[in-house]
PDB file of C-alpha atoms in Angstrom:
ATOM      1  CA  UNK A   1       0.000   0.000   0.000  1.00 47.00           C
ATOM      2  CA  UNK A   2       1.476   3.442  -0.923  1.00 71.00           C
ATOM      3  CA  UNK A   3       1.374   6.491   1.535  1.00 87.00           C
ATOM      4  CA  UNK A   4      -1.053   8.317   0.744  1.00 91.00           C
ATOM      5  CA  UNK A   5      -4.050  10.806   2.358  1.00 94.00           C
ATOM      6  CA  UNK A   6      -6.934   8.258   4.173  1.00 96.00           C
ATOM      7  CA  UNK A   7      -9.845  10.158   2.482  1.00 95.00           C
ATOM      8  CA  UNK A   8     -12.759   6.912   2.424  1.00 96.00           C
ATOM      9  CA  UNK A   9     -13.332   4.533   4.188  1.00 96.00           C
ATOM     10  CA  UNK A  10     -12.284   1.862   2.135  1.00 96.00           C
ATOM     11  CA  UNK A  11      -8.602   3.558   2.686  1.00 95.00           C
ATOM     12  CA  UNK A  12      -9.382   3.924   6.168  1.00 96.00           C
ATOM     13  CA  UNK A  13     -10.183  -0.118   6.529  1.00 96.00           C
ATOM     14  CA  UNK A  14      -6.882  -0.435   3.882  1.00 95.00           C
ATOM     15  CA  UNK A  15      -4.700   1.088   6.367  1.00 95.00           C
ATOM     16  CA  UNK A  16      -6.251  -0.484   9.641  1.00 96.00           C
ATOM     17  CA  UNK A  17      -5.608  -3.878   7.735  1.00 96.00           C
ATOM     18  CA  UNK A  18      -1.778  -2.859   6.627  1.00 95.00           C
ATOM     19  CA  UNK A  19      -0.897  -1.352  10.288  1.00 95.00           C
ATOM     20  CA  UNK A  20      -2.549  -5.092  11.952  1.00 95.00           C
ATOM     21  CA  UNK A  21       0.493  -6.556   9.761  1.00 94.00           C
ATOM     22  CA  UNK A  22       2.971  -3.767  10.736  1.00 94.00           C
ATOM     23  CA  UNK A  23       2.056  -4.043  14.941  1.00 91.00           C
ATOM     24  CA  UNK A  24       5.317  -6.767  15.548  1.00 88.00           C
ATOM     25  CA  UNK A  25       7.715  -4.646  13.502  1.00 80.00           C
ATOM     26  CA  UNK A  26      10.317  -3.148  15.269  1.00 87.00           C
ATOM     27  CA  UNK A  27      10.073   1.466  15.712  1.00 84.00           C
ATOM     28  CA  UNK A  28      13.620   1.609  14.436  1.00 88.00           C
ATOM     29  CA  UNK A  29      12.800  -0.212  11.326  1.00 92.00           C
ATOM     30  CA  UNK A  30      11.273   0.862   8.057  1.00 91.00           C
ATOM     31  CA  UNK A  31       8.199  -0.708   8.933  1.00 92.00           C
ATOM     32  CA  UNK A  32       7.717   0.629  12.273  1.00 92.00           C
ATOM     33  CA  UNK A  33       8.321   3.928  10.489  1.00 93.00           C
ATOM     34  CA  UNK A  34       5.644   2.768   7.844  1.00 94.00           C
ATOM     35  CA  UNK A  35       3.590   1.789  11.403  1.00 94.00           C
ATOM     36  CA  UNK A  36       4.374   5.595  12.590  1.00 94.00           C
ATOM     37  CA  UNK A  37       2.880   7.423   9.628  1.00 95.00           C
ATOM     38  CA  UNK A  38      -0.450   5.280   8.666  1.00 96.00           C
ATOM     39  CA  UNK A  39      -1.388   5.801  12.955  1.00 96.00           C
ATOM     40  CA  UNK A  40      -1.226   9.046  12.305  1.00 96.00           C
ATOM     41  CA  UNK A  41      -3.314   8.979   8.911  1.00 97.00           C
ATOM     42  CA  UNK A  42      -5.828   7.123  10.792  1.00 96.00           C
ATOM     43  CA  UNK A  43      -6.038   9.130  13.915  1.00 95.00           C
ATOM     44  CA  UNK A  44      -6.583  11.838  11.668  1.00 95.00           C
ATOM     45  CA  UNK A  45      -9.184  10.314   9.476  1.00 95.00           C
ATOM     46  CA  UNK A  46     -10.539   9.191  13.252  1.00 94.00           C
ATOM     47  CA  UNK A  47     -10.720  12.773  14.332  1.00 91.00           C
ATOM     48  CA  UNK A  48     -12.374  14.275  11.597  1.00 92.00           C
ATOM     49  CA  UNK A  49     -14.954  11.019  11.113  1.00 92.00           C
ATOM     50  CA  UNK A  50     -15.570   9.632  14.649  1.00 86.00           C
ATOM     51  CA  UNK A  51     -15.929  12.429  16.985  1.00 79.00           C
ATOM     52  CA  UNK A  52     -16.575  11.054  20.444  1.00 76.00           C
ATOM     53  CA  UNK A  53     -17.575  13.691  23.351  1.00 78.00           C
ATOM     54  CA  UNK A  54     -16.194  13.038  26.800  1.00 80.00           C
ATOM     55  CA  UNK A  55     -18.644  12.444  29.379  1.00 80.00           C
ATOM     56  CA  UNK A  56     -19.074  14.985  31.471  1.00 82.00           C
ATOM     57  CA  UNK A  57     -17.344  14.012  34.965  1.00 85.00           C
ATOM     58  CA  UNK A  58     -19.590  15.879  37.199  1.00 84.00           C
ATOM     59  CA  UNK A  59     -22.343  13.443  35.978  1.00 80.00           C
ATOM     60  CA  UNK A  60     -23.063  11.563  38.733  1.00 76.00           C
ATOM     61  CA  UNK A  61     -22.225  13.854  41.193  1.00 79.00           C
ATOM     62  CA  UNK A  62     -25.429  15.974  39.948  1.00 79.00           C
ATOM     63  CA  UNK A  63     -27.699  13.092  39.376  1.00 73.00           C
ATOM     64  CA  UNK A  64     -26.779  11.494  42.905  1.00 72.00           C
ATOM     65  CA  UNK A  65     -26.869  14.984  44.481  1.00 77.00           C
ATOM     66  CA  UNK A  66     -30.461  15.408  43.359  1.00 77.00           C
ATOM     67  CA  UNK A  67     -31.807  12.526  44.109  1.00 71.00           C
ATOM     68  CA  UNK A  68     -32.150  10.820  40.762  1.00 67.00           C
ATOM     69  CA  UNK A  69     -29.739   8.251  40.893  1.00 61.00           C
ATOM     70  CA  UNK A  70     -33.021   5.766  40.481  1.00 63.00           C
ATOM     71  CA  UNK A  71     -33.163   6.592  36.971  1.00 63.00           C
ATOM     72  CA  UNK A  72     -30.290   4.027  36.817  1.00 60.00           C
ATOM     73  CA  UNK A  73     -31.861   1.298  38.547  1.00 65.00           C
ATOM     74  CA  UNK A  74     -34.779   1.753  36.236  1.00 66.00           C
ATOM     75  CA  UNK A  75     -32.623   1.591  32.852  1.00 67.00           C
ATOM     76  CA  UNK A  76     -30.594  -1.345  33.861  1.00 69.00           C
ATOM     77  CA  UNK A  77     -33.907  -3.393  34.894  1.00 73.00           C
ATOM     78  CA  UNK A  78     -35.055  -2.021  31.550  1.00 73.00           C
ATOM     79  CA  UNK A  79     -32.152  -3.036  29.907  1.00 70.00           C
ATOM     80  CA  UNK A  80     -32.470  -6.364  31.319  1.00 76.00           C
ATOM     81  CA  UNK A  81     -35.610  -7.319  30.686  1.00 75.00           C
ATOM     82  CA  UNK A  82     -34.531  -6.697  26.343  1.00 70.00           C
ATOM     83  CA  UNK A  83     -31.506  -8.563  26.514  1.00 76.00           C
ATOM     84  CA  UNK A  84     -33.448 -11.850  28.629  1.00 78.00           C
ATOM     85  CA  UNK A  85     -36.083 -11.243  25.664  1.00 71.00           C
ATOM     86  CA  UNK A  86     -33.149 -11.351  23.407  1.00 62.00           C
ATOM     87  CA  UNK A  87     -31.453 -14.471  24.370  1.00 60.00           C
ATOM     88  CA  UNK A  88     -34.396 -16.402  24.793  1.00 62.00           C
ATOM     89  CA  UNK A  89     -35.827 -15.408  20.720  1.00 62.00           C
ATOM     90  CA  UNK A  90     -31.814 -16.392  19.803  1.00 60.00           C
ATOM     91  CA  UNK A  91     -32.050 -20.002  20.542  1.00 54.00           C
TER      92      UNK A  91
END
């Protein structure tokens, strides 16, 4: 695979399959330098395509502060009650 800008994401899965081979190589090596430059293609392309927003650490302090942390025990018997439904339809 040549160098070269990570614009789709057929380059994108290119490069994540090229830098799986390159992951034993050696950093003072061609191909850890090879490993060195397609990271940072990816991370870019990463940036720009997968934003992901940091929870907000003061969170639970808020929720628990005003009395809601409930809400939680409700999801997670929600959730449960989908996934049992779930594994029971699988088999």
């Amino acid at each position: 695979m040549e160098i070269k800008p990570i614009r789709t994401k057929t380059d994108y899965r290119a490069a994540l399959k090229e830098i799986e081979t390159l992951m034993s190589g050696r950093a003072d090596t061609p191909e850890g330098e090879r490993l060195d430059v397609l990271v940072t293609l990816v991370e870019a392309y990463e940036k720009k395509h997968y934003r992901f927003d940091l929870p907000d650490p003061m969170l639970p302090v808020e929720v628990y502060s005003e009395g809601r942390i409930g809400e939680f025990d409700e999801a997670e018997a929600d959730l449960e009650k989908v996934l049992t439904r779930r594994k029971k339809t699988a088999h």
